[in-house]
Coordinates of C-alpha atoms and ligand atoms in Angstrom, one line a residue:
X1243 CA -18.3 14.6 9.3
X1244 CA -17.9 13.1 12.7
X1245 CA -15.8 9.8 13.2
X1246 CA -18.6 8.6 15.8
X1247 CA -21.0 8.2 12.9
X1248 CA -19.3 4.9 12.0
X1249 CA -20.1 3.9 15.9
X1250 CA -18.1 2.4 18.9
X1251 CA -16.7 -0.8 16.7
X1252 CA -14.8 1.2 13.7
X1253 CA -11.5 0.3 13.9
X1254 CA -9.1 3.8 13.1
X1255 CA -5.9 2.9 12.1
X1256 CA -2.5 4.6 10.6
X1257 CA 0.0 3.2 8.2
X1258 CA 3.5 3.1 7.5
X1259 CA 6.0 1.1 5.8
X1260 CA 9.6 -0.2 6.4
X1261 CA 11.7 1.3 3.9
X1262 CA 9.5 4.6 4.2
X1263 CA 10.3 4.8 8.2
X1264 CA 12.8 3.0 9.1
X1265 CA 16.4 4.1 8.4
X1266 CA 19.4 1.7 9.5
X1267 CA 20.3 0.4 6.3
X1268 CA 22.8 -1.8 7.5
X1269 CA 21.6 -2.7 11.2
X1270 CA 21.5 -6.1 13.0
X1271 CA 22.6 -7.8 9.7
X1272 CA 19.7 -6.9 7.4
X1273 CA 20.5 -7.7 3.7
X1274 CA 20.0 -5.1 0.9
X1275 CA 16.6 -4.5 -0.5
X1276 CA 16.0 -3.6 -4.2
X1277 CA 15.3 -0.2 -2.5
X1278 CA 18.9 0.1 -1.1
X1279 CA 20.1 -0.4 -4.5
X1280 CA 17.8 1.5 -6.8
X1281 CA 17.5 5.3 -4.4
X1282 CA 21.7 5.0 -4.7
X1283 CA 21.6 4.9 -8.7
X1284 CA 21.9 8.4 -9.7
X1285 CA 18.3 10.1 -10.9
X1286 CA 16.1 7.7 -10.1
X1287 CA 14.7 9.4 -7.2
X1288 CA 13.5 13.2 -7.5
X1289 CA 15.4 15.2 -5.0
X1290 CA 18.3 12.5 -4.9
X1291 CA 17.5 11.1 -1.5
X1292 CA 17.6 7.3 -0.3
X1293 CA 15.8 5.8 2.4
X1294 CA 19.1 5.5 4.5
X1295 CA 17.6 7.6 7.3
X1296 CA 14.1 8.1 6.6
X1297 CA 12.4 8.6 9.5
X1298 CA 15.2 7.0 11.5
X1299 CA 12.1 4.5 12.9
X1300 CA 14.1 1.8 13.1
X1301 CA 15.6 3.1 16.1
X1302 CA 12.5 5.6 17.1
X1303 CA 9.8 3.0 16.8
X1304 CA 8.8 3.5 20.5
X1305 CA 8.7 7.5 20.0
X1306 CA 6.5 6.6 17.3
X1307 CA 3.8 3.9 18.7
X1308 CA 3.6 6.7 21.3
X1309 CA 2.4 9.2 19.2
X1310 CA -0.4 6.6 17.4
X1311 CA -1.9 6.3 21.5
X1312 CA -1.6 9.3 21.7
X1313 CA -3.6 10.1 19.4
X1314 CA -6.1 7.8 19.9
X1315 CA -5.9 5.2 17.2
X1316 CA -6.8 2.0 18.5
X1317 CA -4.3 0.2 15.2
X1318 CA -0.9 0.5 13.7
X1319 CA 0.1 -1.0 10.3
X1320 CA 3.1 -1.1 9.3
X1321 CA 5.1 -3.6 7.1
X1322 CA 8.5 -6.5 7.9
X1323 CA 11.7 -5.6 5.9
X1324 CA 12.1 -9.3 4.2
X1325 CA 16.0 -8.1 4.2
X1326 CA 16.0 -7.8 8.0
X1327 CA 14.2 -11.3 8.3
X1328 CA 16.1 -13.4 5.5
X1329 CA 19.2 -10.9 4.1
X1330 CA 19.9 -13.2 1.0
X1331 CA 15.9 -14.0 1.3
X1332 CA 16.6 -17.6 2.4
X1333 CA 18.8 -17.4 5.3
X1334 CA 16.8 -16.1 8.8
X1335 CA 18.4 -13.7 10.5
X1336 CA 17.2 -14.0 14.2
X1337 CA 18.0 -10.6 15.0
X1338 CA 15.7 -8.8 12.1
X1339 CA 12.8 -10.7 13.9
X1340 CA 13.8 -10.1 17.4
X1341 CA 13.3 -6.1 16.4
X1342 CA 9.8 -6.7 15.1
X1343 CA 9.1 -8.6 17.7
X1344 CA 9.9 -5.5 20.0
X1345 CA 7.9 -3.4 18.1
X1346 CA 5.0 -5.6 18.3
X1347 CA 5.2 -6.0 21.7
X1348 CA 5.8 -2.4 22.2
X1349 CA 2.1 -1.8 20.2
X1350 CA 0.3 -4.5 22.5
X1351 CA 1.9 -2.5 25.6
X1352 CA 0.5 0.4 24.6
X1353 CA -3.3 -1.1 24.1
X1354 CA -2.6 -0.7 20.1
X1355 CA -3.1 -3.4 17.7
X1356 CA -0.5 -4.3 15.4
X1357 CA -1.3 -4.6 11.7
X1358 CA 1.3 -6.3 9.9
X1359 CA 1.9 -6.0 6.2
X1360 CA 4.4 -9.1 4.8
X1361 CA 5.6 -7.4 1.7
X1362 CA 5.7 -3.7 1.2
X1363 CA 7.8 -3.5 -1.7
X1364 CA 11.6 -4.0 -0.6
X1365 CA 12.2 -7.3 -2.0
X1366 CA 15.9 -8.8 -0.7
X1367 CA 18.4 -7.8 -4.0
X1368 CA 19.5 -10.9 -3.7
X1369 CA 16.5 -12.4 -5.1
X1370 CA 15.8 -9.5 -7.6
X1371 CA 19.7 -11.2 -8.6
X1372 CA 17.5 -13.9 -9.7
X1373 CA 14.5 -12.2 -11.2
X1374 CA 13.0 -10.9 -8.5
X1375 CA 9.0 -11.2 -9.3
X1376 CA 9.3 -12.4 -12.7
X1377 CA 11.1 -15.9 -11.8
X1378 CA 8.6 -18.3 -10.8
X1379 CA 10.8 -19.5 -7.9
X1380 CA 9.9 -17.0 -5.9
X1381 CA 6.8 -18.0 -5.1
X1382 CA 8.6 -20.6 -2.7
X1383 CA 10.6 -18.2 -1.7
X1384 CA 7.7 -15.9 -0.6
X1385 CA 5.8 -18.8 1.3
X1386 CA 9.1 -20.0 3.1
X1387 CA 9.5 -16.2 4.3
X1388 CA 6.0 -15.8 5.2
X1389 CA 6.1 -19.2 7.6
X1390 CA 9.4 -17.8 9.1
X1391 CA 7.4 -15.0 10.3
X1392 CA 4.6 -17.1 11.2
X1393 CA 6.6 -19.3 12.9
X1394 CA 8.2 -16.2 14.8
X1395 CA 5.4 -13.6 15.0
X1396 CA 2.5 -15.6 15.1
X1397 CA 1.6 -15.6 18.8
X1398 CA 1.4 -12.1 18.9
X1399 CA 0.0 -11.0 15.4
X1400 CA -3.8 -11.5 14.8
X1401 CA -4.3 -8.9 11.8
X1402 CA -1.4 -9.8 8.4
X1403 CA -1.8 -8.3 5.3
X1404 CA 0.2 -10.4 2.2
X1405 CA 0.8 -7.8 -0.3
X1406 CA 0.7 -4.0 -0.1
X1407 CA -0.9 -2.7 -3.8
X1408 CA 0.2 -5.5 -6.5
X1409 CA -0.3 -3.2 -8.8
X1410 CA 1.6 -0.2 -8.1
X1411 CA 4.5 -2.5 -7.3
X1412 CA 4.3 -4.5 -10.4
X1413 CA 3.7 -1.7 -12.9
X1414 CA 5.8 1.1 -11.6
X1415 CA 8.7 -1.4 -10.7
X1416 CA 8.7 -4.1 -13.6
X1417 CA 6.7 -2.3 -16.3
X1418 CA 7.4 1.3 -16.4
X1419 CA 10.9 1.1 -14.7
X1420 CA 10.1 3.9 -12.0
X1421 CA 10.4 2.2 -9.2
X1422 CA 12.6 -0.5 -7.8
X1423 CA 13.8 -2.9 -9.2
X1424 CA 13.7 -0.5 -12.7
X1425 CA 12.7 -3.3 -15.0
X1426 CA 10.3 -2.2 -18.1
X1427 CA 8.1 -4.3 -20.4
X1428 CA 5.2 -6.5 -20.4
X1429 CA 8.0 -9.5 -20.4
X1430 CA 8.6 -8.3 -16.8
X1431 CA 4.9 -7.3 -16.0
X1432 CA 2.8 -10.0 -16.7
X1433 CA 5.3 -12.8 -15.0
X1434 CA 5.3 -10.3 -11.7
X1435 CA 1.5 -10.1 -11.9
X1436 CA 1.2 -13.7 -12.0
X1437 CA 4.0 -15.2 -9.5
X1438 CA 2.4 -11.9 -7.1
X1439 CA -1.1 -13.9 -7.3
X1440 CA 0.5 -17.5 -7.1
X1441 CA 2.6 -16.2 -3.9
X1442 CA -1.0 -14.7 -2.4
X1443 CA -2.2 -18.2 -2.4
X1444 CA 1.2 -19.7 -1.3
X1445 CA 1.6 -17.3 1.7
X1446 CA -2.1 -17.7 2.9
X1447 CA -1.6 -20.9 3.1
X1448 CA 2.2 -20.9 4.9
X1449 CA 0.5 -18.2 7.7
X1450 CA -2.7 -19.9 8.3
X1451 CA 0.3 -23.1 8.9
X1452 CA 2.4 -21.6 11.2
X1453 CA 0.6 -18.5 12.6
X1454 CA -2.0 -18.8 16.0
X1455 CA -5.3 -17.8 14.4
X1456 CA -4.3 -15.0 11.6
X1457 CA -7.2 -12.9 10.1
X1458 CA -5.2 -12.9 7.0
X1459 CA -5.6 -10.1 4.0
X1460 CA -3.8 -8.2 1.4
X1461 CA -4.3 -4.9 0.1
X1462 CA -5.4 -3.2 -3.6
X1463 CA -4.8 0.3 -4.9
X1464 CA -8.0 0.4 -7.0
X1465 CA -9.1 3.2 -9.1
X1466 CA -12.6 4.2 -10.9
X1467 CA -11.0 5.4 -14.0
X1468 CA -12.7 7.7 -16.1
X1469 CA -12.4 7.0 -19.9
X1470 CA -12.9 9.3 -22.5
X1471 CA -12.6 9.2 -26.0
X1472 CA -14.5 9.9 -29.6
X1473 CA -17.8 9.2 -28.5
X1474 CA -19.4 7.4 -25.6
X1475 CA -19.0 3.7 -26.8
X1476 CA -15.1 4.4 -27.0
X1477 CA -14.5 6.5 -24.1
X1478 CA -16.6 3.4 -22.2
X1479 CA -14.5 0.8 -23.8
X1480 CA -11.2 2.5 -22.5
X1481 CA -13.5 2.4 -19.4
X1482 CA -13.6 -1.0 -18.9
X1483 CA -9.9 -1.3 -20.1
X1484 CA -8.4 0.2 -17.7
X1485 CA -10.6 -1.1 -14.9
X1486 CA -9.7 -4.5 -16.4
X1487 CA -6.1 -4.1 -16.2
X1488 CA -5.6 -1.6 -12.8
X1489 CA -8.2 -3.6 -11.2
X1490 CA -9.8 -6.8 -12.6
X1491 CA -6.4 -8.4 -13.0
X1492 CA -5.6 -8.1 -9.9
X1493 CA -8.6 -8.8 -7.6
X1494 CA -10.1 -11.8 -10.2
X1495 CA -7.8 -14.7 -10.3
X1496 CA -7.7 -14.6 -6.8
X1497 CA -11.3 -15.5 -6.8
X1498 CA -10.9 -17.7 -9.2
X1499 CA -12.1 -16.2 -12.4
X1500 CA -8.6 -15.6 -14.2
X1501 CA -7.7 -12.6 -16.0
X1502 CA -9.7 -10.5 -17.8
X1503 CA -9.0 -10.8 -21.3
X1504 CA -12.6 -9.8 -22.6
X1505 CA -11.9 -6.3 -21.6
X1506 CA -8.2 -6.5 -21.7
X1507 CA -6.9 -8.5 -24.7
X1508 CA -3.8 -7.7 -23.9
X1509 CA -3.7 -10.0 -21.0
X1510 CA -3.8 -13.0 -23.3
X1511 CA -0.2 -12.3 -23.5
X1512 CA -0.2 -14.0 -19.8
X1513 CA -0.8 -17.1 -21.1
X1514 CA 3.1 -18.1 -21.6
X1515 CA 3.5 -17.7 -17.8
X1516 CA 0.6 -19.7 -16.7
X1517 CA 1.0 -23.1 -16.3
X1518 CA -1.5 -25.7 -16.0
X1519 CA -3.5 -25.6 -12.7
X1520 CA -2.1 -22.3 -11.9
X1521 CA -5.7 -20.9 -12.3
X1522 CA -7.3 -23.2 -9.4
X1523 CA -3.7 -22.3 -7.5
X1524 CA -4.4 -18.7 -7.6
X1525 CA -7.6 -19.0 -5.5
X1526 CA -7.5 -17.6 -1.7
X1527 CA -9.8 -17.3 0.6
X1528 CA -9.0 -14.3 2.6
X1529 CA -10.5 -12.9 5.5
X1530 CA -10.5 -9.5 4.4
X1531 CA -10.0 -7.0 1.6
X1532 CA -7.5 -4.2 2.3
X1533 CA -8.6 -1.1 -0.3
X1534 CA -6.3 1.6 -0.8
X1535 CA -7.9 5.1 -2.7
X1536 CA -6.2 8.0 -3.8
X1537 CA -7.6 9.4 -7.0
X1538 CA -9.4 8.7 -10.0
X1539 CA -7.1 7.7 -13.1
X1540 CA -7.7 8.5 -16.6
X1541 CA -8.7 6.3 -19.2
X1542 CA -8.2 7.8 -22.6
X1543 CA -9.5 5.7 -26.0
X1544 CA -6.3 4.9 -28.0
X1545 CA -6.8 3.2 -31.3
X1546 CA -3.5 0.6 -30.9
X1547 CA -5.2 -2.7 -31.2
X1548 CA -5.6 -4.7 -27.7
X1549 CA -4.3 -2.1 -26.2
X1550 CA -7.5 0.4 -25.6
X1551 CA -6.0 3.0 -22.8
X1552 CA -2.8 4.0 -21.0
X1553 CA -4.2 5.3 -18.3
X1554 CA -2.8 8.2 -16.5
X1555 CA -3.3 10.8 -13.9
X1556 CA -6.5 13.6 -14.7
X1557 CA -5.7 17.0 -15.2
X1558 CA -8.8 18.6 -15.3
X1559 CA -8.4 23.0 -13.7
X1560 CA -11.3 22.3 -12.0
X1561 CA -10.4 20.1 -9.7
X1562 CA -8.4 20.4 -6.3
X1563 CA -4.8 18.7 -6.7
X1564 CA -2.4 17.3 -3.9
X1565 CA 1.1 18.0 -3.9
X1566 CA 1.4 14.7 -6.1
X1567 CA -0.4 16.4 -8.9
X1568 CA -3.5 13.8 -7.8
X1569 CA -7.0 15.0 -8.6
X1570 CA -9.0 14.7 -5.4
X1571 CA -12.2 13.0 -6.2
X1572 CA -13.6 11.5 -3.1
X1573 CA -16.4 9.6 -5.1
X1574 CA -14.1 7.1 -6.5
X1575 CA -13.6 5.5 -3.0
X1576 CA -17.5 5.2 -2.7
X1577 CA -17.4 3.6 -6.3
X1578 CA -14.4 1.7 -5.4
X1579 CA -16.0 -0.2 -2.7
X1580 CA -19.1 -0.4 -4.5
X1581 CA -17.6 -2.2 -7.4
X1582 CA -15.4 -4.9 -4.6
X1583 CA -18.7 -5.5 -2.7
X1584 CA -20.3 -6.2 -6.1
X1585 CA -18.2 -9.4 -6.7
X1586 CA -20.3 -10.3 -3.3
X1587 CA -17.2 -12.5 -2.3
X1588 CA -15.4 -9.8 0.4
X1589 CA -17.2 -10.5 3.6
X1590 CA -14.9 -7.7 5.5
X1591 CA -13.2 -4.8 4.0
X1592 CA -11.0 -2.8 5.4
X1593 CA -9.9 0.8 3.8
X1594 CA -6.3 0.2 4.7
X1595 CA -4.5 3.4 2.9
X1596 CA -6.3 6.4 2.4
X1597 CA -4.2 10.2 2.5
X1598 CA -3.1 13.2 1.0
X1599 CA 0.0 15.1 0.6
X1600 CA 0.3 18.5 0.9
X1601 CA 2.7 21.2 1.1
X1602 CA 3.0 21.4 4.9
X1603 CA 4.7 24.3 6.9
X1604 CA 5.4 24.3 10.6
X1605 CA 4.9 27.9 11.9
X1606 CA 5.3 28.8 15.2
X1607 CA 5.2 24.9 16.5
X1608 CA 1.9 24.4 14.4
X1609 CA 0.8 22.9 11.1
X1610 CA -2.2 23.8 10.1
X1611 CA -3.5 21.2 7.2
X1612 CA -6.6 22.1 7.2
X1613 CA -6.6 20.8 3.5
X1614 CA -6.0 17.5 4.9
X1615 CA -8.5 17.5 7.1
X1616 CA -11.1 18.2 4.2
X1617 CA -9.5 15.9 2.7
X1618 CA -10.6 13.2 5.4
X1619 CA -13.6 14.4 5.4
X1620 CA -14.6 14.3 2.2
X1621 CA -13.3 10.8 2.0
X1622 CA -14.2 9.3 4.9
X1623 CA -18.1 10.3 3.9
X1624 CA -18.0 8.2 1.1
X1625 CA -17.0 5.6 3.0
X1626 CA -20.2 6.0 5.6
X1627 CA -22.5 6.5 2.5
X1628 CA -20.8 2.8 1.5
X1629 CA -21.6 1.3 4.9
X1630 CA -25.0 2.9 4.5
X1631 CA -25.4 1.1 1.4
X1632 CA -24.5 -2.1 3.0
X1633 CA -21.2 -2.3 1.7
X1634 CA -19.1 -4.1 5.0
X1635 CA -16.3 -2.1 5.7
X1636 CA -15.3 -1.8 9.1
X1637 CA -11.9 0.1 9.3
X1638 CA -9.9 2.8 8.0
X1639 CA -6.0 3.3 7.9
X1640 CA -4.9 6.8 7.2
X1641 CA -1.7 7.4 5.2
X1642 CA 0.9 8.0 7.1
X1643 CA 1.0 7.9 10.6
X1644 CA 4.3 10.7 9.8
X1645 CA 6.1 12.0 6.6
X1646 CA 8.2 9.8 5.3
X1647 CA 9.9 8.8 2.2
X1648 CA 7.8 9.2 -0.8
X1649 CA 9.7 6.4 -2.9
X1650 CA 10.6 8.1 -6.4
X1651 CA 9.0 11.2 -5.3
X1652 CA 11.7 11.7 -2.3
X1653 CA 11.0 13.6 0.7
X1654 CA 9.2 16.6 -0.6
X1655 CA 5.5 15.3 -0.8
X1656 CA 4.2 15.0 3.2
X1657 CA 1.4 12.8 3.9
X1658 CA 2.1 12.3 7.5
X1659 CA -0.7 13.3 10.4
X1660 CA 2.5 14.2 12.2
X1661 CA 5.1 16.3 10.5
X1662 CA 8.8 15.4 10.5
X1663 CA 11.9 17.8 10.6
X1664 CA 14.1 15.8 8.4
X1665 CA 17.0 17.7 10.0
X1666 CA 16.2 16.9 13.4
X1667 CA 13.9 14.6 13.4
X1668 CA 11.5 16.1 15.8
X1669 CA 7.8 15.2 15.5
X1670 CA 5.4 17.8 15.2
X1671 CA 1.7 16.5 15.6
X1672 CA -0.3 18.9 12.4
X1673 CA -3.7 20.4 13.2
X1674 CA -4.9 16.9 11.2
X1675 CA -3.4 14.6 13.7
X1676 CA -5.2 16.6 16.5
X1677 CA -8.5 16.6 14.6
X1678 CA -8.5 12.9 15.0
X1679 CA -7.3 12.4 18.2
X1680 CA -9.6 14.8 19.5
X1681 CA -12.7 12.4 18.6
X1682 CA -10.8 9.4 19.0
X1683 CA -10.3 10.5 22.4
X1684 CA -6.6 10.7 22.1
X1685 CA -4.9 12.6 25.0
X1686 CA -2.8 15.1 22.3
X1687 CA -4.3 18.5 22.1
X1688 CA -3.0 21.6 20.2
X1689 CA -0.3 24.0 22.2
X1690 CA -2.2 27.1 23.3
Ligands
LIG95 O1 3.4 6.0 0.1 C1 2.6 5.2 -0.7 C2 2.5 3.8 0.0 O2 3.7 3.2 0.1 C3 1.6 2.9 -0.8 N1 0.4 3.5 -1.1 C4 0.4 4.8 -1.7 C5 1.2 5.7 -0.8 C6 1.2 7.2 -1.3 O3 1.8 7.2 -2.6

């Protein structure tokens, strides 16, 4: 696989995200995130780490843009602490912009456009103090944030994402309790789903206000689970289940069809949280899709009424694992795009995450990940075949720009192109960063 294949107007792009990166907990008066809160309550996080110092980005931003030039990506996507920009998440906090605003400016220096993600998971505690995704007030909340920044950033910013991955964010953080803020329950799921969708539409509307021409998007995890179960009607049932409630409920009200109780009775539970005309509210028009792919989940039958699968991670010997314990199965992103361009409503789409983690070692000044670059490979010919099947995607974001901080899963996985010494913080570029700068005409090139 050759990256010229997708031609001279592919857009390659890598992707990070502030409480990942950055470090500097308490810098320039940022506020604490949900983040700051949950990584310091004992064994929530595997290896007992917090993002205090991450990456340290926060202070090496310009170390880091020089790496993406350097290797030859012509993007960079990264996300806006809300905590540096509004501490209590009302208040603006001039200085929290003024960094981004040097980071920004920083990219366009260095010929690199700057993809900017609005909400990447570290909500101000503050308003988590007051329900965080499941009180309806902070959809206003949300929309005042995003015209601060659209206000502030919005000469310099073409390319915003809303959301990163609604659904990992709202199921790992306010259904299973994994993540920040460590609420469990549907009571706590199905309000965050639906504020998360009423704030899409809200914050559209607040950038495309404030901001100088925004090409505004968000971005999905999306899956092509794989049911099984007694018999084929079952195992497809659990199917459509899970692709109901992992995908459907998250892509669909957006476009205005609601949620998608035929498959997923379950979801009728949402009706307490919706109130009238919140259907017709939900609706955005975006400019593009942002489609994050990492594996195949599972979708096993289980016979509790309206509630047809739990899906879960496969398992199956056969098949190559990353460090996460995720089955790689590269056909899932050419199903995954398939099934978002059969809805025939995304115009653009974008693959904004797509990366593996591996256990990396650094030998002699080199890492060679040649896993990952298989990995890449494998992937990004599914997403040619897509374009070949006229499916319009016209970028790709791999994840991460460096190693970084795995959220519950600490330090240990490493998805970066560039590894980090968490001791020292010295970048190493691995052989995978040089296999894309080296036909993306980046200038880095392996020592001798
Ligand atoms: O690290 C995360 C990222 O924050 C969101 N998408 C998936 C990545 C790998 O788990």
């Amino acid at each position: 696989m050759s990256l010229s294949e997708f031609g001279p107007d592919f857009l390659w792009g890598v992707a990070t995200a502030a409480y990942q990166i950055e470090g500097s907990p308490d810098a320039d008066g940022k506020g604490q995130s949900i983040w700051d809160t949950f990584t310091h309550r004992p064994g929530k996080i595997a290896d007992g780490s917090t993002g205090d110092v991450a990456t340290d980005s926060y202070r090496r931003f310009p170390e880091d843009i020089a790496l993406v030039h350097s290797l030859g990506f012509g993007a960079y996507r990264f996300s806006l602490s809300w905590p540096r920009i509004q501490p209590d998440g009302r208040t603006v906090n001039h200085a929290g912009l003024d960094h981004y605003k040097r980071v920004i400016d920083s990219c366009l220096g260095a010929g690199i456009e700057p993809w900017v993600t609005l909400y990447h998971w570290d909500l101000p505690q503050e308003l988590e103090n007051e329900g965080g995704w499941t009180n309806r007030d902070i959809i206003d909340a949300y929309a005042e944030y995003v015209a601060v920044v659209g206000d502030a950033l919005g000469d310099r910013v073409t390319n915003w994402m809303l959301f990163n991955e609604p659904m990992s964010f709202t199921m790992l953080g306010y259904m299973l309790g994994e993540h920040a803020p460590g609420r469990r329950g549907l009571n706590n799921f199905f309000p965050a789903i639906h504020h998360v969708h009423l704030a899409t539409s809200a914050g559209a509307a607040a950038l495309r206000a404030t901001a100088t021409d925004p090409v505004v998007g968000t971005t999905h995890y999306l899956t092509a689970a794989k049911g099984s179960g007694p018999g084929p009607n079952l195992a497809q049932r659990a199917e459509r289940a899970a692709n109901a409630m992992l995908n459907r409920a998250f892509l669909e009200p957006g476009l205005g069809l609601g949620y998608p109780v035929d498959d997923a009775p379950i979801l009728r539970m949402m009706r307490r949280y919706i109130q009238d005309g919140d259907l017709e509210r939900c609706e955005v028009d975006l400019d593009f899709l942002g489609v994050q792919y990492y594996t195949r989940l599972r979708a096993p039958f289980r016979p509790i009424p309206g509630l047809w699968t739990i899906p879960g991670f496969g398992d199956d010997p056969e098949v190559e694992k990353t460090s996460m314990g995720w089955e790689i199965r590269p056909e899932g992103l050419g199903m995954v795009l398939d099934m978002v361009n059969a809805y025939e409503r995304f115009g653009r789409i974008v693959v904004t995450e797509g990366g593996a983690s591996f256990p990396d070692h650094l030998v002699a000044e080199r890492v060679r990940d040649s896993r990952r670059i298989a990995y890449y490979e494998s992937h990004l010919a599914q997403v040619r075949a897509a374009m070949d099947r006229g499916v319009p995607v016209d970028g790709y974001f791999c994840w991460s720009l460096l190693d970084n901080f795995e959220w519950a899963a600490g330090y240990e996985p490493r998805f970066g192109l560039v590894y980090v010494d968490y001791d020292t913080q010295r970048r190493v570029i691995k052989d995978s960063g040089y296999w894309f700068a080296e036909q993306l005409g980046g200038i880095a090139t392996p020592p001798a």
